[in-house]
Coordinates of C-alpha atoms in Angstrom, one line a residue:
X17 CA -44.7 -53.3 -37.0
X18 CA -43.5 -49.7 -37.9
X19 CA -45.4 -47.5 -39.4
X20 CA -44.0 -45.0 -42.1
X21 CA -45.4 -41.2 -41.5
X22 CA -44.1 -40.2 -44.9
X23 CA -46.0 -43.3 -46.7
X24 CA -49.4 -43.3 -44.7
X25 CA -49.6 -40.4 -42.5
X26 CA -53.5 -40.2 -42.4
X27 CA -53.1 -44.3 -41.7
X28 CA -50.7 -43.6 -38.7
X29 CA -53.4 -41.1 -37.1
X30 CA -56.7 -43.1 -37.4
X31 CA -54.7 -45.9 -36.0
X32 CA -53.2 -44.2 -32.5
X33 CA -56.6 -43.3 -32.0
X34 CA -58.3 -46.5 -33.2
X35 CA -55.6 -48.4 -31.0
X36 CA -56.2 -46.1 -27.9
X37 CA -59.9 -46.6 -28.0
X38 CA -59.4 -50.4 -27.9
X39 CA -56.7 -50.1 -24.9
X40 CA -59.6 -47.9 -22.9
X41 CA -62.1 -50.2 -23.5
X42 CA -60.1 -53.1 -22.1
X43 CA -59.6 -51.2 -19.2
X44 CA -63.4 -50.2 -18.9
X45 CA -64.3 -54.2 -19.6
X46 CA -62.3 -56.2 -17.4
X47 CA -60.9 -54.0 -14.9
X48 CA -63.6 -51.3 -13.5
X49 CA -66.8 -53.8 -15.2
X50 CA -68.7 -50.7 -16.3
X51 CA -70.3 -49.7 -19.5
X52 CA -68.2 -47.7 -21.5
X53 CA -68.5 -43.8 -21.1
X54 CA -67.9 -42.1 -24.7
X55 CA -67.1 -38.7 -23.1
X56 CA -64.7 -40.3 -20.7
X57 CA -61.9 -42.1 -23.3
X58 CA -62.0 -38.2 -24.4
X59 CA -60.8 -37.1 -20.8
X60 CA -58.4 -40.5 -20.1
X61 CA -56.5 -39.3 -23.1
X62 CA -56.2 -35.4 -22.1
X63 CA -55.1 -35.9 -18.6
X64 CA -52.1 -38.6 -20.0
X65 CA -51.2 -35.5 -22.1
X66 CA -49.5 -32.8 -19.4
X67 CA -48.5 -29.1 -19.4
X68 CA -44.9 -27.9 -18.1
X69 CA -43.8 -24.6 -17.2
X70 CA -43.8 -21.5 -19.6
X71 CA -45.9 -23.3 -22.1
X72 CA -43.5 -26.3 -22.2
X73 CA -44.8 -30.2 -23.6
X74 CA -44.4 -32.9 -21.4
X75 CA -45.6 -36.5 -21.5
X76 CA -45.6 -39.6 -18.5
X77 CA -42.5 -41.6 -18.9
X78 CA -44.8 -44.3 -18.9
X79 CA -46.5 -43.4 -22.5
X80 CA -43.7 -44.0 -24.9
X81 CA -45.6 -41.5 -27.4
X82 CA -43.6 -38.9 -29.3
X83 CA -44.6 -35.4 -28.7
X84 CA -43.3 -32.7 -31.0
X85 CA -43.4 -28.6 -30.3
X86 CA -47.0 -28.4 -31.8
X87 CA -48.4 -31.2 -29.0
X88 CA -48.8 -33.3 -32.5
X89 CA -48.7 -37.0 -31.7
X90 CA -46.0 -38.4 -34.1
X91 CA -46.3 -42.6 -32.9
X92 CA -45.1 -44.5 -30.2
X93 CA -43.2 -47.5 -30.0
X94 CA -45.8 -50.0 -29.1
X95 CA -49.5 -50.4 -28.6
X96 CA -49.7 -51.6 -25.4
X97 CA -48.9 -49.8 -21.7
X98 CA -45.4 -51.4 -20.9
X99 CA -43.8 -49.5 -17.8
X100 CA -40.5 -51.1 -18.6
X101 CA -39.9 -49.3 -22.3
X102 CA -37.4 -47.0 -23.3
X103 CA -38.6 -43.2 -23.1
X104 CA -37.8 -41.4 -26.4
X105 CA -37.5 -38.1 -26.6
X106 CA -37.7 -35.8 -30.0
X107 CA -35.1 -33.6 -31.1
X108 CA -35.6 -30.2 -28.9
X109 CA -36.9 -32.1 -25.9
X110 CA -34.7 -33.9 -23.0
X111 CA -35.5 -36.4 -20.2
X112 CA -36.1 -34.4 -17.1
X113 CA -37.0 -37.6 -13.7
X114 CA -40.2 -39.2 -15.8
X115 CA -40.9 -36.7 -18.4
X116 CA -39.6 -35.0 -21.7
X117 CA -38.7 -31.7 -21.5
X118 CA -38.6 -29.5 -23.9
X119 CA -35.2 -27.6 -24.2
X120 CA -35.1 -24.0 -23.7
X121 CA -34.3 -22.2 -27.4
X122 CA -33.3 -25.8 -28.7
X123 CA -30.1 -25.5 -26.3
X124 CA -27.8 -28.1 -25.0
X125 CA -28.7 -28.4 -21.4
X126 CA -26.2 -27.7 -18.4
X127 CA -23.5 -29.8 -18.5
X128 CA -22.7 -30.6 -14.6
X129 CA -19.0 -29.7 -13.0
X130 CA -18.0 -33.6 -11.8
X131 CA -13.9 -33.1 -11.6
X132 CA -12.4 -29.3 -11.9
X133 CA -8.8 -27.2 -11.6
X134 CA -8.0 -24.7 -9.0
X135 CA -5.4 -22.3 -9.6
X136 CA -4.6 -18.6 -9.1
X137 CA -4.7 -16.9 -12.6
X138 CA -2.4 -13.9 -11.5
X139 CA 0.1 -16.0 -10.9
X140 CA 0.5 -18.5 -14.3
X141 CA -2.2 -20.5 -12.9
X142 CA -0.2 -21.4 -10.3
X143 CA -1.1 -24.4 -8.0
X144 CA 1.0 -22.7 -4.6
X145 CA 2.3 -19.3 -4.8
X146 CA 4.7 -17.2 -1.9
X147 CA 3.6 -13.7 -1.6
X148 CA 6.2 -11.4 0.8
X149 CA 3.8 -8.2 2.4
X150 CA 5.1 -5.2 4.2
X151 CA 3.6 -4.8 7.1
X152 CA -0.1 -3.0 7.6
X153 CA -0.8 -4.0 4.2
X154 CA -3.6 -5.6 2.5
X155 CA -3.6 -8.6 -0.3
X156 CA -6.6 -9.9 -2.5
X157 CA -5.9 -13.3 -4.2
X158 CA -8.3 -14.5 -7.1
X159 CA -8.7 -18.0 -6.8
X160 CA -10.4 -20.2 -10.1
X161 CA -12.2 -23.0 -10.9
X162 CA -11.5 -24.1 -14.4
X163 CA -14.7 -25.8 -14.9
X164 CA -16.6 -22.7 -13.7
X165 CA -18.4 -23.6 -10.5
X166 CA -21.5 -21.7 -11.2
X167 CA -23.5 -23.4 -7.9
X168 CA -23.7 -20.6 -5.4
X169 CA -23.0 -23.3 -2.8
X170 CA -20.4 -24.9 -3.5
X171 CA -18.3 -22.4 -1.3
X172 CA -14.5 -22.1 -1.3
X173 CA -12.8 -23.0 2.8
X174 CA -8.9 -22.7 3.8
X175 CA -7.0 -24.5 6.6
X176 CA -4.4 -22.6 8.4
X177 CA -1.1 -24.3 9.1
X178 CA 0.8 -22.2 11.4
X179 CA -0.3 -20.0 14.3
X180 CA 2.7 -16.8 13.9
X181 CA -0.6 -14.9 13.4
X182 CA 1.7 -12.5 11.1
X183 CA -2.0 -12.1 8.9
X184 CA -5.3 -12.0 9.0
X185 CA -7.5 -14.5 6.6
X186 CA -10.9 -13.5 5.3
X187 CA -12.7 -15.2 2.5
X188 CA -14.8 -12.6 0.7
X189 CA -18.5 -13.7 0.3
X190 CA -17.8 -16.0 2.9
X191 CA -16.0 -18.2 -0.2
X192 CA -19.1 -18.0 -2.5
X193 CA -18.1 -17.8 -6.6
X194 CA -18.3 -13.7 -7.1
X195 CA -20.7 -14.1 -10.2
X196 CA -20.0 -10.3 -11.4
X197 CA -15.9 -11.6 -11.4
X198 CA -16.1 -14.5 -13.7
X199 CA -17.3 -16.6 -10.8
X200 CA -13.7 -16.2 -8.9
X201 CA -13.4 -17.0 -5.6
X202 CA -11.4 -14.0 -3.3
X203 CA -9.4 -14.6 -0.8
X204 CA -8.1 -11.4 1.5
X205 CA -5.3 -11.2 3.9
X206 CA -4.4 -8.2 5.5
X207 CA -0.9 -8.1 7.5
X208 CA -0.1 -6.7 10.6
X209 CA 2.7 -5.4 12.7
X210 CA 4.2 -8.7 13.4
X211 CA 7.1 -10.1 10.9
X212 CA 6.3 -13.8 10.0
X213 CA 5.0 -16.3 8.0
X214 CA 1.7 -18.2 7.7
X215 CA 0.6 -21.0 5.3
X216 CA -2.4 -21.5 4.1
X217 CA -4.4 -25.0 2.1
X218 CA -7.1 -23.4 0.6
X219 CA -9.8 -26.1 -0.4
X220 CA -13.0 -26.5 -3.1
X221 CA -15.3 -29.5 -2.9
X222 CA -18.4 -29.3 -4.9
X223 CA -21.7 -31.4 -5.0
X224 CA -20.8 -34.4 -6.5
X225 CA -17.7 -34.5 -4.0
X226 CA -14.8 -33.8 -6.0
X227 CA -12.8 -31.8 -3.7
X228 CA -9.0 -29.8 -5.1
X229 CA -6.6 -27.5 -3.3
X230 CA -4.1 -24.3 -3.9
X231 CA -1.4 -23.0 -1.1
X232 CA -0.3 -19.8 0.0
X233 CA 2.5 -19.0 1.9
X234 CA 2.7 -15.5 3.2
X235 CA 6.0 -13.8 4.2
X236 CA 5.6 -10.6 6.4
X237 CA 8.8 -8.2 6.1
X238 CA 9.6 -4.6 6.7
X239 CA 11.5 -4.5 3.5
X240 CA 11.5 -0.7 2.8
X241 CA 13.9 1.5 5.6
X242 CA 14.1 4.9 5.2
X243 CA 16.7 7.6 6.4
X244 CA 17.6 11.1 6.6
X245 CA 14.2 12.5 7.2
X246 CA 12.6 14.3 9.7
X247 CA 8.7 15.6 10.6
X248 CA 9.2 19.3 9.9
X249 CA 10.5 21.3 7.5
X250 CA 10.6 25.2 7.9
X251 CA 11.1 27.1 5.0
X252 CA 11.2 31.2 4.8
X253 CA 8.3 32.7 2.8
X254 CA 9.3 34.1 -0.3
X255 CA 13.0 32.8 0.1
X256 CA 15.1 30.2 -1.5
X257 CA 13.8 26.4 -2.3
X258 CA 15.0 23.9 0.2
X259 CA 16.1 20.3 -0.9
X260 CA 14.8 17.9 0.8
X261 CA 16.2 14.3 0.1
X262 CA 15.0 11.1 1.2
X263 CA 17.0 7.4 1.2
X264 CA 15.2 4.3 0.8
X265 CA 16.4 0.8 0.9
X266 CA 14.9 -2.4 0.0
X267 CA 16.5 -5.6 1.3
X268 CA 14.7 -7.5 -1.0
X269 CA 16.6 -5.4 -3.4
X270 CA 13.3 -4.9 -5.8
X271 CA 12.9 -1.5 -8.0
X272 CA 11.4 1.1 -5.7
X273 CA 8.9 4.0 -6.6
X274 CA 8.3 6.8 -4.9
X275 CA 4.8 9.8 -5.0
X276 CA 4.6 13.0 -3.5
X277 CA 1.0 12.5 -2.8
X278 CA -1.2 15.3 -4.2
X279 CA 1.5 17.0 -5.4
X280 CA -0.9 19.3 -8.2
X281 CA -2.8 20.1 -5.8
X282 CA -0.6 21.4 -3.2
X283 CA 1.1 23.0 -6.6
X284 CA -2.0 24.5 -7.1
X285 CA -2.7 26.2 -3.7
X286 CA 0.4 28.8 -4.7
X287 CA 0.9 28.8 -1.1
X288 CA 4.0 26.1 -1.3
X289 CA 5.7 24.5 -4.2
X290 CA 7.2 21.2 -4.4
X291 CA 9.4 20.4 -7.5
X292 CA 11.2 16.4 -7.4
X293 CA 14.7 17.0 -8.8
X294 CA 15.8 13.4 -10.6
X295 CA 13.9 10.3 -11.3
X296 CA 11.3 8.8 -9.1
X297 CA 11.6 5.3 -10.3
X298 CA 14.6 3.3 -8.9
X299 CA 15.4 -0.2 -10.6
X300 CA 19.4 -0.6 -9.1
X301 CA 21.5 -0.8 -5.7
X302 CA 18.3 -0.4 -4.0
X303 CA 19.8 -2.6 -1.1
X304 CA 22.5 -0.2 -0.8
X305 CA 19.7 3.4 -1.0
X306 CA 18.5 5.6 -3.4
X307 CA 17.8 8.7 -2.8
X308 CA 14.9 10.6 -3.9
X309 CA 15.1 14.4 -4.0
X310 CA 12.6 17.1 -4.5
X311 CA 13.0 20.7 -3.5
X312 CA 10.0 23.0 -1.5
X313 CA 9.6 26.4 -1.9
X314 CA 7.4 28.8 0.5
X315 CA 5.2 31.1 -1.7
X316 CA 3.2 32.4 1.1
X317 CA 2.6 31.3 4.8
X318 CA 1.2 28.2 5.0
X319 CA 1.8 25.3 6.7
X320 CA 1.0 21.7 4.4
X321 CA 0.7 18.2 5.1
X322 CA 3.5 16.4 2.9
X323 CA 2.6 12.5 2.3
X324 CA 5.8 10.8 0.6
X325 CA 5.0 6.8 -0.7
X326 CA 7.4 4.3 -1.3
X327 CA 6.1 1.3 -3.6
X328 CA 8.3 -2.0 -3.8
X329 CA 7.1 -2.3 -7.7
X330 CA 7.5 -6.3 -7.0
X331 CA 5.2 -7.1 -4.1
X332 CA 3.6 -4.3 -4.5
X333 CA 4.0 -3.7 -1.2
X334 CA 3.9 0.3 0.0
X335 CA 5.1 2.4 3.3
X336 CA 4.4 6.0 3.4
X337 CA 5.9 8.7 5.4
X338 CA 4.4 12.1 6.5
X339 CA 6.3 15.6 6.9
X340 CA 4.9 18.8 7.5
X341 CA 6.8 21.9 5.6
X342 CA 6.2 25.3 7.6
X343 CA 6.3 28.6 5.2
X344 CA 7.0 31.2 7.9
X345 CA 8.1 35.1 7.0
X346 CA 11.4 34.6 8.7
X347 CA 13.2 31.1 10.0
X348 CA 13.3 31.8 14.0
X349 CA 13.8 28.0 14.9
X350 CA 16.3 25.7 14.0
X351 CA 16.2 21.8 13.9
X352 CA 18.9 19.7 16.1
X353 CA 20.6 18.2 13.0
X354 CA 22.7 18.4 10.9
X355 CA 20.6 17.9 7.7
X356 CA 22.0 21.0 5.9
X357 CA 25.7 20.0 5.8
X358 CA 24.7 16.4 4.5
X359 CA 26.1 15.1 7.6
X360 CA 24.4 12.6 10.1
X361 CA 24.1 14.2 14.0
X362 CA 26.1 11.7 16.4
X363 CA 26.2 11.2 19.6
X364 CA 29.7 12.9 20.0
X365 CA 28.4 16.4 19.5
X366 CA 26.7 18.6 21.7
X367 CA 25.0 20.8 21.1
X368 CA 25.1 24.7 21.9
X369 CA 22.0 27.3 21.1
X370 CA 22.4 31.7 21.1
X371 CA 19.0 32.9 20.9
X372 CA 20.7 36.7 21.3
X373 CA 18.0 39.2 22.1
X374 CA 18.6 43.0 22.6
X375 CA 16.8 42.3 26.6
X376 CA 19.7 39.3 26.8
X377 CA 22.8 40.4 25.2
X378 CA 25.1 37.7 26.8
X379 CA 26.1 34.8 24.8
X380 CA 25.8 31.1 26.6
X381 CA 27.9 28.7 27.4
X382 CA 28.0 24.8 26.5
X383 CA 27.3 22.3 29.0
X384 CA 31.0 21.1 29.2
X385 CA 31.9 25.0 29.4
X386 CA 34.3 24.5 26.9
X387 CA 32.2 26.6 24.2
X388 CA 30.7 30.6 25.1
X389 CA 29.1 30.9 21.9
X390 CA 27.3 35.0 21.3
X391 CA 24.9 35.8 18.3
X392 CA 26.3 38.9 16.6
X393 CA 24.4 39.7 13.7
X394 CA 21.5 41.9 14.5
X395 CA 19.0 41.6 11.4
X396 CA 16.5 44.3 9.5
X397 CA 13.2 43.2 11.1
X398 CA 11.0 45.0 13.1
X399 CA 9.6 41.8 15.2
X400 CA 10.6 39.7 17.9
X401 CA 14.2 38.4 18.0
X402 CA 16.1 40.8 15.4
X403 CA 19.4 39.1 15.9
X404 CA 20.3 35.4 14.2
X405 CA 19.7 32.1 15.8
X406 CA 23.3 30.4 16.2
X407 CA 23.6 26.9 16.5
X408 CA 27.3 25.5 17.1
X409 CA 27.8 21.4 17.0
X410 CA 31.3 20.7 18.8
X411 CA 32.6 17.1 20.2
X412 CA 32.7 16.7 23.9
X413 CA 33.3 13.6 26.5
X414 CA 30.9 14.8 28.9
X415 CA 32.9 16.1 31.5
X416 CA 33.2 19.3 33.0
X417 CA 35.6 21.8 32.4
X418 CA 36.8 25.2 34.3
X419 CA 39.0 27.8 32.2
X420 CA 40.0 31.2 32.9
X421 CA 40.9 31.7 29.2
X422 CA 40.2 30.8 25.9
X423 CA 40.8 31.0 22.2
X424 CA 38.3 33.0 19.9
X425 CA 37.2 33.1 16.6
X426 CA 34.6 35.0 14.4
X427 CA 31.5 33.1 12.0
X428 CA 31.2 35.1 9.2
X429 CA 28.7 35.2 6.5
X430 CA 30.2 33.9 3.2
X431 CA 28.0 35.3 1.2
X432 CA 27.3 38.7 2.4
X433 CA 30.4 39.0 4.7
X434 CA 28.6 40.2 8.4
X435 CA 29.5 39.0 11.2
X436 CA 27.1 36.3 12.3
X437 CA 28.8 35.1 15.9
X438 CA 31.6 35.0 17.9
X439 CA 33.0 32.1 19.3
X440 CA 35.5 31.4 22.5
X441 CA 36.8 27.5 22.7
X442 CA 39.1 25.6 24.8
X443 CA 42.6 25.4 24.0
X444 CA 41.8 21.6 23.8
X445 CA 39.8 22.0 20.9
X446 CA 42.2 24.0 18.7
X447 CA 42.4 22.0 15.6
X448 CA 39.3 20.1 16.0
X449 CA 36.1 20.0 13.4
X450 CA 33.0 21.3 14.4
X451 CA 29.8 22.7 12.5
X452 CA 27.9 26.1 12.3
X453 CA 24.1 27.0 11.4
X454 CA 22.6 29.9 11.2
X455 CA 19.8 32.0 9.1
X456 CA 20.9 33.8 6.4
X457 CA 19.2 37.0 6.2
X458 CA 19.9 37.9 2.2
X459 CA 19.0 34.1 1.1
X460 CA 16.2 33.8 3.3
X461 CA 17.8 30.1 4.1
X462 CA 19.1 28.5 7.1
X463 CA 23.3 28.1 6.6
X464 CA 25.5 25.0 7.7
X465 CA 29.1 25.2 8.0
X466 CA 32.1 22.6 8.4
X467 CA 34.7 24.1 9.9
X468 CA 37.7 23.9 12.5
X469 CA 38.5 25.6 15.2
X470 CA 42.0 27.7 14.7
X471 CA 45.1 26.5 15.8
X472 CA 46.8 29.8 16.5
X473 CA 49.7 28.8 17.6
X474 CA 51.1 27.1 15.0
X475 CA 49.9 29.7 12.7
X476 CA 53.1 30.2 10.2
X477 CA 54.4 33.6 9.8
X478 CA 52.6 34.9 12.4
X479 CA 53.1 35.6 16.1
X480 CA 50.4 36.2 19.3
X481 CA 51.5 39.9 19.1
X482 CA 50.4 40.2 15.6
X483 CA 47.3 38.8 16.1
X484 CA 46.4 41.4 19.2
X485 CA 43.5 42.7 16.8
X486 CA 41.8 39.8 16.9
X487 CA 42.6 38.0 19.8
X488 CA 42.4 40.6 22.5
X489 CA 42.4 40.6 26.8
X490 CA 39.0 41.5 28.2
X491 CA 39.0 44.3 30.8
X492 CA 37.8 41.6 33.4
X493 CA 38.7 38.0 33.7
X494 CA 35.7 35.7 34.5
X495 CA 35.0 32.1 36.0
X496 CA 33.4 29.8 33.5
X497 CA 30.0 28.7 34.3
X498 CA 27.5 26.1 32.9
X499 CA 24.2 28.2 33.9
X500 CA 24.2 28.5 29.9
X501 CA 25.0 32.6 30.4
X502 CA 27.9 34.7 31.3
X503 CA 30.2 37.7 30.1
X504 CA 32.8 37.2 27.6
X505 CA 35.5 35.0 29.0
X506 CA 39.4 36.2 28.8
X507 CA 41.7 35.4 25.9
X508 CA 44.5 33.4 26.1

């Protein structure tokens, strides 16, 4: 029979307790055959009454009795001591092994992950993704569990299919949910020098065995090339800006972005200053090159540290390279290329140097002889070399040449009109292209030329005897040499 709390509630109390008294003395009667104790039903029925953690109400599975948050007996569902009956539990309370509970704040406990979804949220939620890398590079993949895996355990592993060993795999906290990260799971791979590919499974099986998997596949490339740049860069303090341009190609063909790496604060030295001239973002023909231009100009002497990045705004993939710009009073040295007439150096020039000094006033000869090249132009400085560094590029085939005579012709400054060098050639080369640097004094800059040597005689209108002035017999005839010095060679 059921008894009504609402209709008899001081009824339902005298009768637990009246009906506990009678199920003690049983016991007491028949079972230990001692007189009954009145102090000791008191103590039976405390220690079937127990106390969790923080305060919290619990009561043996094995006493069907109702226990609200006050410890107030509400009724139980029979009078006698059945261990086979249903434990009830109160509103607020759960089962927890033999006991009730009683929930924390009245909340819904824990509901346990059984199946779950991996995926990689960067990527649509992707189930396999392909991810290209440049090389030396570094990659961090967020990996999720969609229900969150909140057990610190249940740890994320990979299998490795291939052995190109173009990365290197490392699971961050040793594939432990990152709690601070939405419990993600991390997984890093850092290329290498090597070009390749690897393939990855990587794999999740929590404690109730339900196991799921994502792929990788990683593809290694050197994507980004670069051309038309060198290490050094020497620009004259106080003189004209230099440009300085720099081609980059992609052959994946993605947009391209390129940094001048603390460029404000190289700015703000006032020692050198780099301006880019155009756009710095790329998003076309970036398999056929883009260039990237900015100009340096020397302030004061100084010698900086230039770091230029090129980002692939795809992969996000990045390759840096590193110049060093020289701001010097005056430009003594010049660079074996041919960077200031936009023109690539091949291997069908060589290469012929007049460092003139007042101590050595002979000009040099080329290696092939056919060239006697002499620095002219002696320039307003008070220090070291006062006369212009001459460079002359001229096509050869290597071979060795002996001439008693030779053509001649004058490099003259276009811009101020002195006369930089002279120049004495083979007749062999009349007609044929060649190129000319030197250091312009007034523009503070270093000069390149494209010009060909004169044919003089095919000149029209004009005759060898008309041309005396500037083609003229030295007093004494010399034998060519390839020491790299000698005395003016005759005219022919």
């Amino acid at each position: 029979m059921k008894w009504s709390r609402t209709i008899f509630p001081s009824i339902l109390t005298m009768s637990v307790i009246f009906s506990g008294c009678n199920v003690a003395d049983k016991i007491n009667e028949n079972i230990l055959n001692i007189e009954e104790d009145p102090l000791d039903n008191t103590q039976n029925k405390s220690d079937n009454n127990l106390t969790g953690n923080n305060g919290t109400t619990v009561v043996d599975k094995n006493d069907s009795t109702i226990i609200d948050k006050n410890n107030s007996t509400i009724g139980n569902n029979s009078g006698t001591n059945d261990t086979n009956q249903t434990t009830q539990c109160q509103t607020g309370y759960h089962i927890s092994g033999e006991q009730c509970v009683q929930d924390i704040n009245n909340s819904t406990p824990v509901i346990e992950v059984n199946e779950f979804n991996l995926t990689f949220p960067e990527y649509n939620n992707a189930k396999s993704i392909d991810i290209v890398m440049a090389k030396n590079s570094t990659k961090n993949i967020v990996i999720r569990s969609n229900p969150k895996q909140t057990v610190t355990t249940t740890k994320l592993q990979y299998q490795q299919y291939t052995t190109n060993r173009a990365v290197i795999p490392t699971l961050i906290f040793g594939g432990a949910p990152i709690v601070s990260e939405n419990f993600d799971y991390r997984f890093k791979i850092d290329s290498n020098v090597t070009i390749g590919k690897d393939e990855f499974r990587l794999f999740l099986e929590n404690d109730k065995g339900f196991t799921d998997s994502v792929y990788v596949n990683v593809q290694v490339v050197d994507q980004i090339q670069l051309s038309g740049v060198r290490t050094n860069y020497s620009l004259v303090t106080g003189g004209d800006e230099q440009n300085i341009t720099i081609t980059a190609y992609n052959t994946l063909g993605n947009p391209l972005e390129f940094e001048i790496i603390d460029q404000s604060m190289i700015n703000d030295t006032g020692k050198i200053s780099l301006v880019i001239n155009g756009s710095k973002i790329f998003s076309s023909n970036t398999k056929n090159g883009v260039n990237f231009k900015f100009s340096a100009r020397g302030l004061k002497e100084e010698t900086q540290y230039v770091e230029i990045k090129v980002k692939d705004k795809t992969t996000g993939t990045t390759k840096s390279i590193n110049i060093y710009i020289e701001s010097i009073k005056r430009n003594t040295e010049f660079y074996v290329d041919l960077y200031e007439c936009n023109e690539n150096l091949s291997k069908v020039y060589e290469v012929t140097t007049d460092t003139n000094t007042p101590l050595s006033p002979d000009g040099v000869y080329s290696s092939d002889n056919s060239i006697y090249l002499k620095s002219t132009h002696e320039m307003n400085y008070d220090i070291g070399n006062k006369f212009s560094t001459v460079m002359l590029f001229h096509p050869t085939n290597g071979q060795q040449y002996s001439y008693n005579t030779y053509g001649k012709e004058y490099v003259v400054n276009t811009n101020s009109g002195d006369r930089v060098a002279v120049i004495y050639f083979a007749k062999h080369l009349q007609g044929v292209r060649y190129y000319i640097k030197y250091y312009d004094e007034d523009k503070n800059s270093v000069i390149c030329e494209k010009r060909n040597f004169p044919n003089i005689d095919t000149i029209e209108g004009e005759t060898i005897q008309s041309l005396e002035d500037q083609y003229t017999t030295p007093d004494i005839q010399i034998n060519s040499s390839s020491n790299g010095t000698g005395s003016i060679p005759q005219i022919f």
